[in-house]
Amino acid sequence: MINKQNNKLGWLFASPYIIFGLVFFLGPLLWSLYLSFTNWDLIAPEFDFVGLDNFRKAMAAPGVQSAFWVTYKFMMLFVPLVTAMSLAVAVVIQGLPKFKSVYLIGFFLPYLSSGVVASLIVQGFLSYNSPVNEFLRGTFGINIDWLGSPFSALFIVGLILAWKFTGYYALILTSGLESIDKEVYEAAAIDGVSDRQRFWKITLPLLYPALYTTLILSFGVTFGIFTEVYQLTGGGPNFATNTWQMEIFNQAFTNLQAGYASAIAIMASIVTFISIFVIRKLLESWGKRNGWV
Amino acid sequence: MKKSRVSLLLAITLVGGTVLAACGNGGGSGGQSADGVTTVEFWAAPNPPQQAFWQDMAKEYEAVNPDVKVNVSAIKESPSSEASIQAAIAGGNAPTVAENINRGFAAQLSNSKALVALDELPQFKEMVESRNMAETIAPWEFADGHQYVLPIYSNPMLIGWRTDFLKEIGYNEPPQTYSEVLEATAKLKAKYPDKYMWAKGADLADPTAWKRWFDFFLLYNAASDGNKFIEGQNLVADDKAGVEMLTFVDDLRKAGGILAQNATDPFETGAGVFTDIGPWTFDMWATKYPELKYGENFTLTLPPVPDHMDPANAKTYADAKGLVIFSGAPEASQQAAAEFLKWVYANEENDVKWFKQTNLPPARDDLNEVEGFKQILAEKPELALYAEAVSKGVPAMDNPKFNELQTLIGQEAFNKVIRGEIDPQTGWNNMKKAIEGEL
């Protein structure tokens, strides 16, 4: 009797999120899945069922193929960068005698900032006639097209994202560091453990749960990159920074192909799901192999 | 940046749109409130002078037609004005009228049966006659023989030249042909290695479809003497002119004359010597770059042409926009909108007011004849050049796939030539193949 009542209460408390999820996630997902088999443009009163045509077209499209690979390129750049930066910030802040929260808030602020504004500032900073480039040309005689070459464009976007997310992940890692029992470090100090050993043998294993969280989050970020790319490069040069979200946007809101864009969105969801699943398994096996979990 | 924000936006738009469409009145013969007032929802361009003009017109019209209410608001530009209109139509919340519609987008909309064929409205003929725009509107006819857009203005894009820099390298007049431009580039680079002949920032290397209007079509229309690029579902581009034009761009690049990297106002700040200029620029310059004065340090010409052509008769791209009436709006509102537009355009003083407020040349056949226009053109000599060039402007293609097609122009040919990644002939051939595949 009590169990049944508890169940009802549980459902009641969970219902707002369940309803929200059904209305704003599951419903649109199913509708999008249906549309991916049509040629609807969102406006026309009639549309046709086109079977798998949208998926076939997407598989062969350079924009979709580039989105697939660019995501992994961003991953290889962004994940190590943001992990190293957030870990460094967390370790430094944890070692501070006071005002830890103030510093953490300072690093967290970029996460709250507008991606559009940050991108526009970077754009101005890197423009041909910015003081930075005037200085480089005047002093060293070099002219760098920061957003016009594939690698540097990718790097700049990755750097902006790392700047934005470092504080957020540092917050998670700091709480992980705070939860490590100080006595473990004291015992290690008595045993004459070096700083390097202390980090690799004590800090990292005990930080693993927090690190696992930030790694999964950062891998996830790379599948959702849009604003910075939209503002800075438009997916160029030559698709070098074209992401899934950019491709979906272009097809849905520029070319008005809602059916085709839905097919790309479904493909992006499947790729994201499989990739995150594999990454999660690899991270878990890394933890298990080292005896951290 | 939030994970899957675009996917979520797309999904919510899809579902929300459908649900709202189901809840909407779906057209029908509504549009009148219980007190007999018909409402016209008018979406103006997100440009303050244009909004102000339509708000004034609405106020004046309502004063003499109390049974009509014209609500003027700006088209939302997030994520783009086209996407806002698309979402509004899908959601059953489309306005009655929208301005700022180009031929390409109108083709997309008409293809989806979202627009009223204006030529079927009883007010259309009178409107065209009273506004004296029969010749101007003729090339706006769509492939199905209907008129879906009432052109408001037509801007033949001109090339702005920094005459102060040209004088320093020995030119009193801007170069007009490809050879002359290349010769001037060599002289410019010799004197100022850091300056460029054509500096438009990253736009030249960006495949975004609309950007091709202001570089590719500007030069292609001049090189081909206005030969159409797409007709109906066929690519009818002039191959010789296209390759000639791309070769000029390639030669200019090789001479170090093109700046295709991100730059802030390169023409205005003196990094470049020429760029495309529209008449909307002058108001911005008046506040941001007051030192730029027509006749003193800049001048305007038609685009450069191949050596064998006459520069004085060069064609150019016409940035032309117009009004459309949406088929999803209630019939009473559609009729009221047509009456409102007929009233506005029956009085040429309204077009004079428009020209004065916006600097955008009204799409009329008598721009150089009406006294009011003449007066404005005398006060602003730079605008007179646009008025003179109206007949040389070639409007955008009316293909519903214009976005995809113009993106391919950039991706396959223009952007690659700009970056020196492909030779002009191969780029042109690749572009043709890709466009023919898309068509």
XYZ file of C-alpha atoms in Angstrom:
732
model
C 0.000 0.000 0.000
C 2.773 2.370 1.015
C 4.773 1.361 -2.066
C 1.819 2.112 -4.333
C 1.311 5.508 -2.704
C 5.033 6.252 -2.994
C 4.914 5.300 -6.652
C 2.030 7.682 -7.282
C 3.803 10.456 -5.432
C 6.970 9.784 -7.413
C 5.092 9.997 -10.695
C 3.414 13.177 -9.547
C 6.691 14.877 -8.680
C 8.326 13.671 -11.891
C 5.357 14.586 -14.046
C 6.375 18.201 -14.881
C 9.623 17.009 -16.406
C 7.982 14.003 -18.056
C 5.330 16.239 -19.638
C 7.991 18.756 -20.651
C 10.065 15.961 -22.192
C 7.096 14.484 -24.042
C 5.959 17.834 -25.431
C 9.300 19.427 -26.243
C 11.564 16.442 -26.931
C 9.761 13.211 -27.775
C 6.943 14.846 -29.755
C 9.250 16.957 -31.932
C 11.626 14.014 -32.320
C 8.872 11.729 -33.633
C 7.484 14.480 -35.852
C 10.953 15.228 -37.154
C 11.461 11.520 -37.851
C 8.233 11.496 -39.855
C 9.219 14.640 -41.762
C 12.603 13.191 -42.638
C 10.770 10.891 -45.050
C 8.988 13.810 -46.759
C 9.926 16.752 -48.966
C 7.956 19.304 -46.931
C 9.310 22.856 -46.962
C 7.285 23.943 -43.921
C 5.131 26.255 -46.049
C 3.540 24.270 -48.862
C 0.061 22.940 -48.106
C 0.985 19.578 -49.636
C 4.072 17.434 -49.596
C 5.174 14.007 -50.774
C 6.515 10.958 -49.007
C 9.998 10.430 -50.459
C 11.106 7.331 -48.567
C 14.819 7.301 -47.845
C 15.705 9.882 -50.504
C 16.589 12.563 -47.957
C 18.960 10.194 -46.169
C 20.578 9.080 -49.441
C 21.008 12.697 -50.504
C 22.460 13.615 -47.102
C 24.978 10.753 -47.158
C 26.399 12.056 -50.442
C 26.263 15.767 -49.582
C 29.656 17.441 -48.992
C 28.084 19.594 -46.281
C 26.931 16.576 -44.264
C 30.164 14.664 -44.792
C 32.173 17.666 -43.645
C 29.908 18.095 -40.590
C 30.649 14.489 -39.623
C 34.440 14.893 -39.786
C 34.616 18.468 -38.519
C 32.874 17.386 -35.302
C 35.662 14.903 -34.579
C 38.309 17.481 -35.478
C 36.755 19.875 -32.977
C 36.663 17.022 -30.485
C 40.388 16.349 -30.853
C 41.146 20.018 -30.364
C 38.560 21.137 -27.835
C 38.433 18.223 -25.373
C 42.157 18.081 -24.480
C 42.339 21.884 -24.438
C 39.352 22.473 -22.169
C 40.266 19.542 -19.931
C 43.829 20.756 -19.441
C 42.710 24.350 -18.883
C 39.901 23.509 -16.467
C 42.120 21.086 -14.552
C 44.840 23.710 -14.276
C 42.353 26.329 -13.071
C 40.845 23.894 -10.549
C 44.238 22.848 -9.155
C 45.449 26.455 -8.872
C 42.217 27.660 -7.247
C 42.148 24.745 -4.854
C 45.607 25.712 -3.665
C 44.592 29.287 -2.912
C 44.420 30.208 0.781
C 41.195 32.257 0.410
C 38.705 33.876 -1.978
C 38.377 30.602 -3.900
C 34.724 31.293 -4.699
C 35.494 34.740 -6.105
C 38.092 33.337 -8.487
C 35.773 30.500 -9.488
C 32.991 32.939 -10.289
C 35.461 34.953 -12.367
C 36.332 31.915 -14.451
C 32.674 30.884 -14.653
C 31.530 34.219 -16.126
C 32.519 33.401 -19.756
C 30.055 30.500 -19.595
C 27.267 32.996 -18.980
C 28.410 35.368 -21.702
C 26.731 35.576 -25.081
C 28.406 33.475 -27.766
C 27.388 36.083 -30.330
C 29.061 38.920 -28.464
C 32.210 36.904 -27.780
C 32.416 35.931 -31.444
C 31.978 39.512 -32.614
C 34.752 40.677 -30.288
C 37.064 37.951 -31.587
C 36.115 38.839 -35.160
C 37.085 42.471 -34.601
C 40.258 41.410 -32.819
C 41.370 39.239 -35.741
C 40.285 41.469 -38.626
C 42.839 42.589 -41.212
C 42.908 46.128 -39.888
C 42.862 45.282 -36.171
C 45.754 46.508 -34.005
C 46.954 42.888 -33.620
C 47.324 42.342 -37.347
C 48.648 45.868 -37.935
C 51.343 45.071 -35.357
C 52.178 41.680 -36.925
C 52.443 43.226 -40.387
C 54.362 46.269 -39.208
C 56.815 44.423 -36.959
C 57.280 41.010 -38.549
C 55.910 41.572 -42.055
C 53.444 38.712 -41.688
C 49.772 38.747 -42.530
C 47.674 35.935 -41.072
C 44.193 35.234 -42.366
C 43.055 33.815 -39.042
C 39.550 32.823 -40.072
C 40.356 32.160 -43.716
C 42.597 29.132 -43.403
C 41.123 25.766 -42.371
C 43.361 24.987 -39.408
C 43.461 28.422 -37.817
C 39.679 28.861 -38.226
C 39.124 25.528 -36.486
C 41.640 26.466 -33.816
C 40.098 29.895 -33.146
C 36.600 28.434 -32.724
C 37.991 25.667 -30.490
C 39.803 28.249 -28.400
C 36.678 30.384 -27.905
C 34.746 27.310 -26.794
C 37.536 26.270 -24.426
C 37.581 29.786 -22.942
C 33.820 29.641 -22.492
C 33.635 26.206 -20.845
C 36.838 26.209 -18.768
C 35.260 27.930 -15.777
C 32.222 25.665 -15.792
C 34.283 22.479 -15.836
C 36.738 23.943 -13.338
C 33.803 24.370 -10.972
C 32.961 20.655 -11.232
C 36.611 19.647 -10.886
C 37.132 21.947 -7.901
C 34.266 20.285 -6.078
C 35.886 16.946 -6.944
C 39.210 18.114 -5.547
C 37.531 19.454 -2.414
C 35.997 16.052 -1.762
C 39.400 14.329 -1.620
C 40.272 13.591 1.971
C 43.256 15.747 3.084
C 44.534 12.908 5.234
C 45.421 10.965 2.083
C 47.771 13.763 1.053
C 49.207 14.006 4.573
C 49.920 10.280 4.618
C 51.542 10.522 1.170
C 53.699 13.429 2.365
C 54.914 11.357 5.309
C 55.763 8.560 2.857
C 57.845 11.041 0.809
C 55.658 11.114 -2.315
C 56.774 13.640 -4.947
C 54.394 16.285 -6.375
C 54.219 14.403 -9.680
C 53.412 11.091 -7.997
C 50.915 12.873 -5.782
C 49.015 14.154 -8.850
C 49.087 10.946 -10.920
C 48.702 8.457 -8.090
C 46.341 10.260 -5.722
C 44.658 13.300 -7.229
C 43.806 11.916 -10.665
C 42.338 8.565 -9.456
C 40.248 10.269 -6.778
C 39.202 12.987 -9.207
C 38.111 10.420 -11.795
C 34.324 10.703 -11.153
C 34.395 14.494 -11.655
C 36.764 14.195 -14.596
C 34.501 11.586 -16.175
C 31.606 14.053 -15.956
C 33.518 16.946 -17.513
C 34.910 14.740 -20.271
C 31.473 13.435 -21.249
C 30.096 16.993 -21.177
C 32.945 18.329 -23.303
C 32.610 15.531 -25.856
C 28.907 16.368 -26.018
C 29.602 20.052 -26.642
C 31.354 19.274 -29.925
C 28.146 17.844 -31.382
C 26.258 21.064 -30.687
C 28.608 23.781 -31.939
C 26.721 26.502 -33.751
C 26.846 30.146 -32.632
C 30.607 30.677 -32.862
C 30.825 29.007 -36.258
C 27.747 30.858 -37.543
C 29.166 34.212 -36.462
C 32.810 33.748 -37.357
C 33.186 31.467 -40.349
C 29.730 30.455 -41.606
C 31.102 26.906 -41.754
C 34.002 27.845 -44.029
C 36.540 28.109 -45.390
C 35.521 25.369 -47.770
C 33.467 23.483 -45.089
C 36.478 23.412 -42.722
C 34.304 24.443 -39.758
C 30.932 23.185 -40.945
C 29.199 21.470 -38.025
C 26.019 19.392 -37.782
C 24.076 22.295 -36.345
C 25.326 24.661 -39.037
C 24.288 22.240 -41.764
C 20.846 21.692 -40.222
C 20.366 25.455 -39.912
C 21.355 26.084 -43.531
C 19.077 23.413 -44.908
C 16.104 24.258 -42.681
C 16.212 28.025 -42.488
C 18.128 29.105 -45.590
C 17.176 26.526 -48.174
C 13.767 25.932 -46.555
C 14.058 22.146 -46.826
C 12.480 21.072 -43.556
C 12.221 17.409 -44.606
C 15.838 17.177 -45.657
C 17.003 19.127 -42.584
C 15.025 16.707 -40.404
C 16.842 13.788 -42.026
C 20.190 15.447 -41.236
C 19.029 16.137 -37.672
C 18.095 12.462 -37.250
C 21.488 11.415 -38.641
C 23.220 13.858 -36.299
C 21.290 12.415 -33.329
C 22.285 8.864 -34.246
C 25.950 9.797 -34.723
C 25.908 11.715 -31.423
C 24.290 8.844 -29.555
C 26.698 6.224 -30.910
C 29.756 8.423 -30.410
C 28.879 9.334 -26.825
C 28.086 5.685 -26.075
C 31.487 4.545 -27.390
C 33.309 7.376 -25.611
C 31.515 6.558 -22.366
C 32.511 2.892 -22.640
C 36.137 3.829 -23.377
C 36.265 6.183 -20.389
C 34.742 3.540 -18.119
C 37.195 0.900 -19.265
C 40.051 3.406 -18.734
C 38.845 3.911 -15.167
C 38.404 0.181 -14.543
C 41.776 -0.721 -16.043
C 43.464 1.631 -13.597
C 41.317 0.525 -10.682
C 39.710 3.953 -10.221
C 36.126 2.696 -10.209
C 26.108 27.859 -28.004
C 23.955 25.186 -26.465
C 23.966 21.578 -27.409
C 21.607 20.852 -30.266
C 20.022 24.270 -30.090
C 19.441 24.325 -33.825
C 17.993 20.811 -33.825
C 15.670 21.796 -31.035
C 14.715 25.016 -32.809
C 13.961 23.060 -35.954
C 11.959 20.448 -34.086
C 9.963 22.987 -32.093
C 9.343 25.057 -35.229
C 8.081 21.970 -37.008
C 5.719 20.903 -34.266
C 4.774 24.376 -33.100
C 4.136 25.471 -36.624
C 1.863 22.587 -37.359
C -0.053 22.914 -34.118
C -0.509 26.635 -34.574
C -1.500 26.129 -38.187
C -4.191 23.758 -37.028
C -5.382 26.360 -34.553
C -5.222 29.207 -37.098
C -8.128 30.364 -39.167
C -6.509 28.949 -42.301
C -7.401 31.859 -44.508
C -11.082 31.810 -45.189
C -13.009 35.025 -45.438
C -12.346 36.411 -41.943
C -10.146 39.374 -41.165
C -12.952 41.633 -39.942
C -13.582 42.263 -36.281
C -17.035 42.528 -34.757
C -16.991 46.327 -35.121
C -16.401 46.009 -38.873
C -12.725 47.042 -38.803
C -10.467 45.098 -41.155
C -6.912 44.607 -39.969
C -3.885 44.534 -42.226
C -0.723 43.145 -40.641
C 2.135 44.872 -42.432
C 5.697 43.618 -41.902
C 8.184 46.304 -42.859
C 11.898 45.897 -43.501
C 13.980 46.067 -40.312
C 15.399 49.391 -41.430
C 14.216 52.384 -39.325
C 13.613 54.828 -42.233
C 11.491 52.224 -44.051
C 9.515 51.432 -40.910
C 8.942 55.126 -40.278
C 7.672 55.597 -43.831
C 5.128 52.789 -43.582
C 4.003 53.867 -40.125
C 3.312 57.353 -41.481
C 1.457 55.909 -44.461
C -0.628 53.672 -42.198
C -1.550 56.583 -39.954
C -2.582 58.761 -42.893
C -4.582 55.951 -44.491
C -6.394 55.096 -41.261
C -7.379 58.750 -40.889
C -9.334 58.616 -44.150
C -10.357 54.942 -43.870
C -11.495 54.348 -40.298
C -12.749 50.859 -41.155
C -9.180 49.648 -41.816
C -6.392 49.205 -39.288
C -2.854 48.825 -40.673
C -0.483 47.421 -38.061
C 3.099 48.112 -39.132
C 5.865 46.152 -37.443
C 9.407 45.183 -38.398
C 10.188 41.709 -39.712
C 12.092 39.838 -37.053
C 15.613 39.024 -38.197
C 16.259 36.151 -35.821
C 17.544 33.836 -37.164
C 16.815 35.578 -40.499
C 13.921 37.558 -41.942
C 13.204 34.713 -44.391
C 13.115 32.155 -41.560
C 10.806 34.438 -39.543
C 8.380 34.643 -42.446
C 8.632 30.906 -43.019
C 7.917 30.151 -39.347
C 5.029 32.629 -39.314
C 3.430 30.997 -42.349
C 3.884 27.536 -40.842
C 2.373 28.785 -37.602
C -0.636 30.355 -39.290
C 0.550 33.768 -38.130
C 1.736 35.158 -41.437
C 1.201 38.871 -41.957
C -1.050 40.189 -44.697
C 1.764 42.062 -46.428
C 5.545 41.964 -46.158
C 8.063 44.231 -47.804
C 11.761 43.601 -48.378
C 11.121 40.443 -50.401
C 13.565 39.664 -53.186
C 12.658 37.695 -56.304
C 14.447 34.541 -55.182
C 12.613 34.310 -51.876
C 9.361 35.243 -53.592
C 9.954 32.327 -55.972
C 10.380 30.005 -52.986
C 7.175 31.321 -51.436
C 5.126 31.262 -54.622
C 6.350 27.748 -55.341
C 4.789 26.780 -52.003
C 1.569 28.607 -52.882
C 2.081 31.068 -50.042
C 1.601 34.216 -52.138
C -1.298 35.923 -53.830
C -0.812 36.476 -57.568
C -0.976 40.267 -57.555
C -1.914 40.512 -61.220
C -5.180 38.745 -60.375
C -6.189 41.449 -57.906
C -8.587 44.072 -59.282
C -6.389 46.887 -57.910
C -3.205 45.733 -59.657
C -3.638 47.321 -63.080
C -4.600 50.688 -61.635
C -1.715 50.539 -59.200
C 0.834 49.913 -61.963
C -0.621 52.678 -64.120
C -0.933 55.296 -61.409
C 2.594 54.602 -60.168
C 3.961 54.683 -63.708
C 5.884 51.419 -63.334
C 4.759 49.322 -66.299
C 8.280 48.999 -67.727
C 9.932 48.531 -64.359
C 7.602 45.733 -63.291
C 7.713 43.831 -66.603
C 10.945 41.879 -65.871
C 9.509 40.908 -62.480
C 7.068 38.508 -64.095
C 7.580 34.965 -62.844
C 8.028 31.853 -64.963
C 4.311 30.969 -64.534
C 3.309 34.344 -66.029
C 2.114 35.888 -62.747
C 3.353 38.849 -60.751
C 3.855 37.947 -57.113
C 5.946 40.950 -56.076
C 5.201 44.632 -56.331
C 8.692 46.139 -56.623
C 9.216 49.053 -54.259
C 12.739 50.019 -55.089
C 15.503 48.978 -57.413
C 19.113 49.686 -56.586
C 21.520 49.184 -59.424
C 24.692 48.357 -57.518
C 27.582 50.659 -58.368
C 31.279 50.468 -57.736
C 32.693 52.978 -55.282
C 36.268 54.115 -55.962
C 38.612 55.862 -53.555
C 39.671 58.710 -55.820
C 42.178 59.987 -53.245
C 44.268 56.817 -53.643
C 43.706 56.656 -57.394
C 45.066 60.184 -57.754
C 48.166 59.227 -55.789
C 48.936 56.517 -58.340
C 48.256 58.787 -61.303
C 44.568 58.271 -62.085
C 42.105 61.141 -62.330
C 39.321 58.792 -63.412
C 38.665 55.250 -62.170
C 39.831 52.401 -64.412
C 36.909 50.912 -66.340
C 38.123 47.802 -68.145
C 39.816 44.645 -66.855
C 43.221 45.651 -68.292
C 42.961 49.124 -66.820
C 42.070 47.740 -63.379
C 44.999 45.295 -63.469
C 47.354 48.046 -64.572
C 46.150 50.273 -61.730
C 46.587 47.372 -59.294
C 50.251 47.022 -60.252
C 50.779 50.738 -59.616
C 48.885 50.589 -56.325
C 50.896 47.630 -55.008
C 54.134 49.330 -56.010
C 53.243 52.409 -53.965
C 51.197 50.805 -51.173
C 52.009 47.093 -50.681
C 49.474 46.874 -47.822
C 46.545 48.220 -49.844
C 44.283 46.208 -52.100
C 42.340 47.101 -55.209
C 39.227 45.082 -54.231
C 38.803 44.763 -50.476
C 35.484 43.360 -49.362
C 36.587 41.398 -46.345
C 35.741 37.737 -45.905
C 32.548 38.010 -47.988
C 34.446 37.167 -51.170
C 35.503 33.796 -49.766
C 32.194 33.035 -48.065
C 29.782 30.687 -49.897
C 26.644 32.255 -48.336
C 24.189 32.517 -51.228
C 23.133 36.179 -51.023
C 26.730 37.384 -51.059
C 27.033 36.341 -54.731
C 24.639 39.124 -55.709
C 27.214 41.699 -54.688
C 30.331 40.203 -56.259
C 29.683 37.409 -58.779
C 26.496 38.779 -60.356
C 27.813 42.326 -60.266
C 30.707 41.298 -62.527
C 28.873 38.589 -64.476
C 26.038 40.939 -65.486
C 28.599 43.474 -66.697
C 30.684 40.894 -68.590
C 27.689 39.176 -70.193
C 25.787 42.372 -71.040
C 23.005 41.253 -68.737
C 22.641 37.743 -70.143
C 20.391 35.663 -67.873
C 22.076 33.078 -65.666
C 19.126 30.758 -65.043
C 15.941 30.745 -67.089
C 13.124 28.600 -65.744
C 14.832 25.317 -64.889
C 17.763 25.776 -67.264
C 21.231 27.154 -66.803
C 21.635 29.627 -69.664
C 24.758 31.410 -68.434
C 27.130 32.980 -70.948
C 30.178 30.689 -70.732
C 32.601 33.051 -72.431
C 31.644 35.980 -70.216
C 31.686 33.816 -67.094
C 35.172 32.472 -67.682
C 36.405 35.908 -68.728
C 35.062 37.389 -65.513
C 36.567 34.653 -63.317
C 39.887 35.034 -65.143
C 39.838 38.739 -64.303
C 39.227 37.898 -60.634
C 42.046 35.350 -60.760
C 44.438 37.850 -62.383
C 43.510 40.440 -59.789
C 44.243 37.924 -57.029
C 47.581 36.975 -58.581
C 48.496 40.663 -58.698
C 47.821 40.894 -54.950
C 44.810 43.086 -55.592
C 42.181 41.192 -53.563
C 41.717 41.229 -49.818
C 39.470 38.293 -48.956
C 40.086 38.060 -45.233
C 37.960 39.404 -42.469
C 38.398 43.196 -42.303
C 36.457 46.035 -40.709
C 35.059 48.479 -43.307
C 38.100 48.045 -45.605
C 36.914 50.548 -48.216
C 36.057 53.209 -45.673
C 39.270 52.753 -43.690
C 41.415 52.853 -46.810
C 42.530 49.223 -47.014
C 40.872 48.902 -50.414
C 40.322 51.095 -53.456
C 37.041 49.757 -54.846
C 33.991 47.920 -53.606
C 30.285 47.643 -54.356
C 28.193 50.447 -52.887
C 24.453 50.709 -52.433
C 22.650 53.988 -51.734
C 21.780 52.883 -48.187
C 25.474 53.280 -47.371
C 25.524 57.067 -47.478
C 23.438 57.637 -44.353
C 25.746 55.334 -42.410
C 28.791 57.167 -43.750
C 27.321 60.521 -42.783
C 27.599 59.549 -39.138
C 30.422 56.988 -39.099
C 32.721 58.217 -41.872
C 31.802 61.888 -42.459
C 35.200 62.458 -44.120
C 34.041 60.405 -47.126
C 32.558 62.877 -49.580
C 31.321 62.188 -53.073
C 33.417 64.015 -55.641
C 36.157 64.708 -53.107
C 37.560 61.343 -52.130
C 35.235 58.815 -53.698
C 33.236 58.415 -56.864
C 30.845 55.865 -58.342
C 30.863 53.949 -61.622
C 29.300 50.907 -63.236
C 31.275 47.652 -62.742
C 34.458 47.085 -64.788
C 34.007 45.200 -68.068
C 36.167 43.077 -70.384
C 38.378 45.165 -72.680
C 36.210 44.628 -75.747
C 33.092 46.067 -74.100
C 31.869 49.616 -73.613
C 32.101 50.523 -69.903
C 29.481 53.247 -70.277
C 26.813 50.666 -71.072
C 27.808 48.040 -68.531
C 25.007 46.130 -66.847
C 24.999 45.537 -63.112
C 23.111 43.669 -60.425
C 19.926 45.359 -59.247
C 19.269 44.924 -55.570
C 15.531 45.142 -55.843
C 12.935 44.384 -53.213
C 9.191 44.483 -53.174
C 5.901 43.817 -51.442
C 4.010 40.550 -51.363
C 0.534 39.645 -50.100
C 0.217 36.286 -48.370
C -2.419 33.827 -49.498
C -2.895 32.595 -45.918
C -4.238 35.984 -44.805
C -8.014 36.416 -44.619
C -9.545 37.569 -47.904
C -10.868 40.789 -46.390
C -7.375 41.661 -45.179
C -5.879 40.849 -48.592
C -8.367 43.198 -50.244
C -7.789 45.902 -47.634
C -4.032 45.551 -48.146
C -4.395 45.929 -51.903
C -6.549 49.034 -51.393
C -3.999 50.461 -48.968
C -1.151 49.916 -51.448
C -3.208 51.381 -54.271
C -3.829 54.455 -52.120
C -0.134 54.821 -51.246
C 1.059 54.529 -54.830
C -1.677 56.673 -56.353
C 0.132 59.718 -54.983
C 3.619 60.259 -56.375
C 4.408 62.494 -53.393
C 4.506 59.330 -51.295
C 7.277 57.925 -53.477
C 9.100 61.247 -53.217
C 8.812 60.993 -49.456
C 10.056 57.396 -49.607
C 13.103 58.375 -51.682
C 13.887 61.285 -49.372
C 13.622 59.176 -46.224
C 15.325 55.968 -47.391
C 17.654 56.974 -50.279
C 16.255 53.941 -52.113
C 15.220 54.772 -55.703
C 11.509 53.961 -56.150
C 10.828 51.328 -58.792
C 9.174 53.711 -61.270
C 9.628 54.521 -64.925
C 9.694 58.292 -64.347
C 12.468 58.652 -61.798
C 14.261 61.290 -63.867
C 11.091 63.159 -64.833
C 9.049 63.909 -61.719
C 9.968 67.252 -60.167
C 10.110 65.904 -56.613
C 12.638 63.234 -57.587
C 14.664 65.706 -59.639
C 14.956 67.950 -56.606
C 16.268 65.119 -54.403
C 18.708 64.032 -57.087
C 19.978 67.590 -57.411
C 20.546 67.768 -53.660
C 22.252 64.362 -53.543
C 24.302 63.959 -56.736
C 25.509 60.495 -55.688
C 21.910 59.259 -55.810
C 21.500 60.653 -59.335
C 23.995 58.054 -60.574
C 21.804 55.279 -59.164
C 18.732 56.771 -60.774
C 20.507 56.939 -64.140
C 21.629 53.325 -63.834
C 18.206 51.859 -63.002
C 17.740 50.610 -66.576
C 21.121 48.835 -66.388
C 20.209 46.789 -63.325
C 19.497 43.077 -63.740
C 17.312 41.689 -60.939
C 18.031 38.435 -59.087
C 17.021 35.070 -60.529
C 13.486 33.898 -59.711
C 14.328 30.249 -59.162
C 12.925 28.749 -55.932
C 16.271 27.003 -55.419
C 18.222 30.254 -55.653
C 19.861 29.645 -52.281
C 21.279 26.280 -53.245
C 22.272 27.490 -56.716
C 24.040 30.611 -55.512
C 25.775 28.635 -52.786
C 27.143 26.350 -55.507
C 28.450 29.346 -57.460
C 30.555 30.232 -54.432
C 31.557 26.728 -53.399
C 32.481 25.441 -56.829
C 33.833 28.495 -58.589
C 33.929 31.994 -57.150
C 35.260 31.345 -53.620
C 37.837 28.895 -54.925
C 39.100 31.310 -57.574
C 39.301 34.027 -54.923
C 41.422 31.713 -52.769
C 43.505 30.566 -55.750
C 42.413 26.952 -55.327
C 41.158 26.401 -58.856
C 41.690 27.784 -62.345
C 38.785 29.834 -63.755
C 37.826 27.425 -66.542
C 37.723 24.364 -64.258
C 35.844 26.331 -61.612
C 33.260 27.458 -64.163
C 32.841 23.903 -65.503
C 32.490 22.433 -62.000
C 29.954 25.089 -61.085
C 27.887 24.406 -64.198
C 27.894 20.673 -63.531
C 26.842 21.166 -59.900
C 24.086 23.640 -60.808
C 22.738 21.446 -63.586
C 22.646 18.564 -61.108
C 20.678 20.678 -58.631
C 18.258 21.931 -61.291
